[in-house]
Coordinates of C-alpha atoms in Angstrom, one line a residue:
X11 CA 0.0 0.0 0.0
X12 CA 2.8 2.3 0.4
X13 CA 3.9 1.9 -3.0
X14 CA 0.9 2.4 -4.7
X15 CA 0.8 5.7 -2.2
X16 CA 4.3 6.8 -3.5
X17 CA 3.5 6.3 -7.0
X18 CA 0.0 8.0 -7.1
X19 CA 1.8 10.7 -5.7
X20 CA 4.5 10.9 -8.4
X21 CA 1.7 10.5 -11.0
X22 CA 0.1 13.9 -9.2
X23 CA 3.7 15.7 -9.5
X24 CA 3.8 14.3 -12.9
X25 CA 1.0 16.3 -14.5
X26 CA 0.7 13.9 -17.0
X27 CA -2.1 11.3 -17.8
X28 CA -1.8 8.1 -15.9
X29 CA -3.7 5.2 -14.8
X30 CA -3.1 3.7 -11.5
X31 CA -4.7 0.0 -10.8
X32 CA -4.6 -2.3 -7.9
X33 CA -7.0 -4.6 -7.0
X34 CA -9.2 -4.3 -4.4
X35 CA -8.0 -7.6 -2.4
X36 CA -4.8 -6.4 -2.1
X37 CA -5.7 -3.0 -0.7
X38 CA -7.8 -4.7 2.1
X39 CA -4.9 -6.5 3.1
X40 CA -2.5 -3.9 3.7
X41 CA -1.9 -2.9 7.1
X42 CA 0.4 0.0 8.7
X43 CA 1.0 3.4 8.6
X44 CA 2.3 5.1 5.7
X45 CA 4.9 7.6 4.7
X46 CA 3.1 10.5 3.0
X47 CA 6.0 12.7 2.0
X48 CA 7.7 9.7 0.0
X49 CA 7.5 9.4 -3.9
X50 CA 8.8 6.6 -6.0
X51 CA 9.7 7.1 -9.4
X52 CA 7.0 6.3 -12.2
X53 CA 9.4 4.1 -13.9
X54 CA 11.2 1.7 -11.7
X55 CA 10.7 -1.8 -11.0
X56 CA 11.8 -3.1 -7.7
X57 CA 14.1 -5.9 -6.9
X58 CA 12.4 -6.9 -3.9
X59 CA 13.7 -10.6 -2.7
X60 CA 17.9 -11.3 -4.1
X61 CA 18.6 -14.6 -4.6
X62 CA 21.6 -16.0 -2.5
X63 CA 25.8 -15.7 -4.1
X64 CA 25.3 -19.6 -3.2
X65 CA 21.7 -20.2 -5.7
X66 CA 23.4 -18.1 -8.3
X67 CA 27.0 -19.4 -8.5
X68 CA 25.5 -22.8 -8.9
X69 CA 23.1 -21.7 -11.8
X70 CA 20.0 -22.3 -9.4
X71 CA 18.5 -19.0 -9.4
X72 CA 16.1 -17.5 -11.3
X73 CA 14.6 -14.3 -11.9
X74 CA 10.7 -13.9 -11.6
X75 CA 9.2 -10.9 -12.4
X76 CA 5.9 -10.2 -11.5
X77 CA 2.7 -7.1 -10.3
X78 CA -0.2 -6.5 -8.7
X79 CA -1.2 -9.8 -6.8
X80 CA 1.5 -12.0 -8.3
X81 CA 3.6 -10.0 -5.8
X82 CA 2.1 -12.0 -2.7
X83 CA 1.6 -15.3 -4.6
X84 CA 5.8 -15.4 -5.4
X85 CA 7.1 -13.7 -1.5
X86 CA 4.5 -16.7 -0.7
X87 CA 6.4 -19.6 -2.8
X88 CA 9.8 -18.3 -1.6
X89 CA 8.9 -18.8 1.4
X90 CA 8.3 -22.4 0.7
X91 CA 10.7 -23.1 -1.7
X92 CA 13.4 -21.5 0.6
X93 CA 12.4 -24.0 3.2
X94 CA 12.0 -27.4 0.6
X95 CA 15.1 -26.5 -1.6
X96 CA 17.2 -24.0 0.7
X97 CA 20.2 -24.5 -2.8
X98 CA 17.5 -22.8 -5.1
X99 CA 17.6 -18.8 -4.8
X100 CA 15.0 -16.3 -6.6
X101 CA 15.3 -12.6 -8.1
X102 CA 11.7 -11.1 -7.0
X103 CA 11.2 -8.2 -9.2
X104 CA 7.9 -6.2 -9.1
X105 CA 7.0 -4.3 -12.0
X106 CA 5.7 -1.5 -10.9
X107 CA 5.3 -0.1 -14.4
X108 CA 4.4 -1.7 -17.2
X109 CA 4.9 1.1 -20.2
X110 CA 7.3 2.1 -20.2
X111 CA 8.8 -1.4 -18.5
X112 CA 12.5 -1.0 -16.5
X113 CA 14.9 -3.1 -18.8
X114 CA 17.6 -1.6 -16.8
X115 CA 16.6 -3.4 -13.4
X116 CA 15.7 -6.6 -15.3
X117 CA 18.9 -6.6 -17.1
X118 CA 20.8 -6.7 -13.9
X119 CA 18.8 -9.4 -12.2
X120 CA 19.2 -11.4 -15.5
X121 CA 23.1 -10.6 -15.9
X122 CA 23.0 -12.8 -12.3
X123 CA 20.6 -15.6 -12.6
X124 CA 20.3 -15.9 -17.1
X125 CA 17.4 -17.4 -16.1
X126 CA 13.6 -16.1 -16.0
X127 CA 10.4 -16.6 -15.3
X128 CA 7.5 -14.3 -15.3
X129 CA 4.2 -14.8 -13.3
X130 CA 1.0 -13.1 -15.1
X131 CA -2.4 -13.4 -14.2
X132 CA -3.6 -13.1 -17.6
X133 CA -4.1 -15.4 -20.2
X134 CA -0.7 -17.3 -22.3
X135 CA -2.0 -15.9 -25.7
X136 CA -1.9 -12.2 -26.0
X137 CA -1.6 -11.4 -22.4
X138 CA 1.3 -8.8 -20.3
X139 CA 3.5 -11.7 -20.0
X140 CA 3.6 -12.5 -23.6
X141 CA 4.1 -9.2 -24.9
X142 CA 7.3 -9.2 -22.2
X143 CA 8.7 -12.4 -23.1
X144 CA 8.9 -11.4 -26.9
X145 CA 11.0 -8.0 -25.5
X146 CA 13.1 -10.3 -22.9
X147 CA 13.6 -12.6 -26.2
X148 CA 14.3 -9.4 -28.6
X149 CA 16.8 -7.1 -26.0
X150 CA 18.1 -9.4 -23.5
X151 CA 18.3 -12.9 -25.9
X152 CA 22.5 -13.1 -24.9
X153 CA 21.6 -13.0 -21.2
X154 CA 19.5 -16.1 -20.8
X155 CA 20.5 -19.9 -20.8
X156 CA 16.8 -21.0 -21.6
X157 CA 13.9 -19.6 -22.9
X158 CA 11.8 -17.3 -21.6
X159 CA 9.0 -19.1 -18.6
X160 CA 5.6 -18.1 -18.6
X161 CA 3.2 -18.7 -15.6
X162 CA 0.1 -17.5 -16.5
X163 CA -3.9 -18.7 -17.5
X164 CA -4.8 -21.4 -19.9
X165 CA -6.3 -19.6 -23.1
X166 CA -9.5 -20.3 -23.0
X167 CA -12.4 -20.2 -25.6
X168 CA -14.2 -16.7 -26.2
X169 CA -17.7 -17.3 -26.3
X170 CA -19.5 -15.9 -29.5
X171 CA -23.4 -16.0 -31.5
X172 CA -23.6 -19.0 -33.6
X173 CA -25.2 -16.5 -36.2
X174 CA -21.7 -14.3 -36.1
X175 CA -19.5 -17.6 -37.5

């Protein structure tokens, strides 16, 4: 909740057109008090967990990158991953911005791990995560040891009028 604080905040200062969203779920859950005179810059992402030296000497770390609720559902499955497979480390980075997206923070998490995965809600075909696969696979292609990870939604079937086919 802070962060989404911060960055309406920076979108005020911006004076430009911007569109803030953040589901409703997570704003019930936050708790605490907040720092009002903080901003965070419109176009960061945030490397919030750093997988160990150990992980990512050994090529068993990964970088997972990640908003809105996906956030929760990864610090959750570090959690148990750290305590199942303590060797495998993770890269946690939050996009807090999706256009214009922080290759420069992604870069650096992928110059460690070469590895990544990203964690979408929306669907495989056509979705956020596709669209930043293709740009991990067009800008950072000499980085990564394997292709591109997507964790996202089975496409499924639009439903249509028989009389439109």
């Amino acid at each position: 909740m802070t962060a989404t604080l911060t960055l309406e905040s920076e979108q005020i200062r911006d004076n430009g057109p911007g569109i803030l969203f953040l589901p409703v779920k997570m704003m019930k859950e936050t708790k605490g008090s907040l720092a009002l005179d903080r901003c965070l810059p419109l176009n960061r992402a945030v490397l919030l967990h750093r997988a160990s030296d150990e992980a990512v000497a050994s090529g068993r770390a990964v970088t997972v990158l990640t908003y809105l609720h996906g956030v929760k559902e990864a610090q959750l499955a570090i959690e148990t991953l750290a305590a199942l497979h303590p060797q495998l480390g993770v890269d946690l980075v939050e996009l807090r911005s999706l256009k214009p997206l922080d290759l420069d923070t992604i870069r650096r998490s992928l110059a460690r791990t070469h590895k990544a995965a990203i964690l979408d809600e929306s669907t495989l075909s056509g979705g956020v995560g596709a669209t930043i696969s293709a740009l991990l696979g067009e800008t950072c292609y000499y980085e990564l040891d394997m292709p591109v990870r997507r964790l996202c939604m089975d496409d499924a079937p639009v439903p249509y009028g028989t009389t439109l086919t």
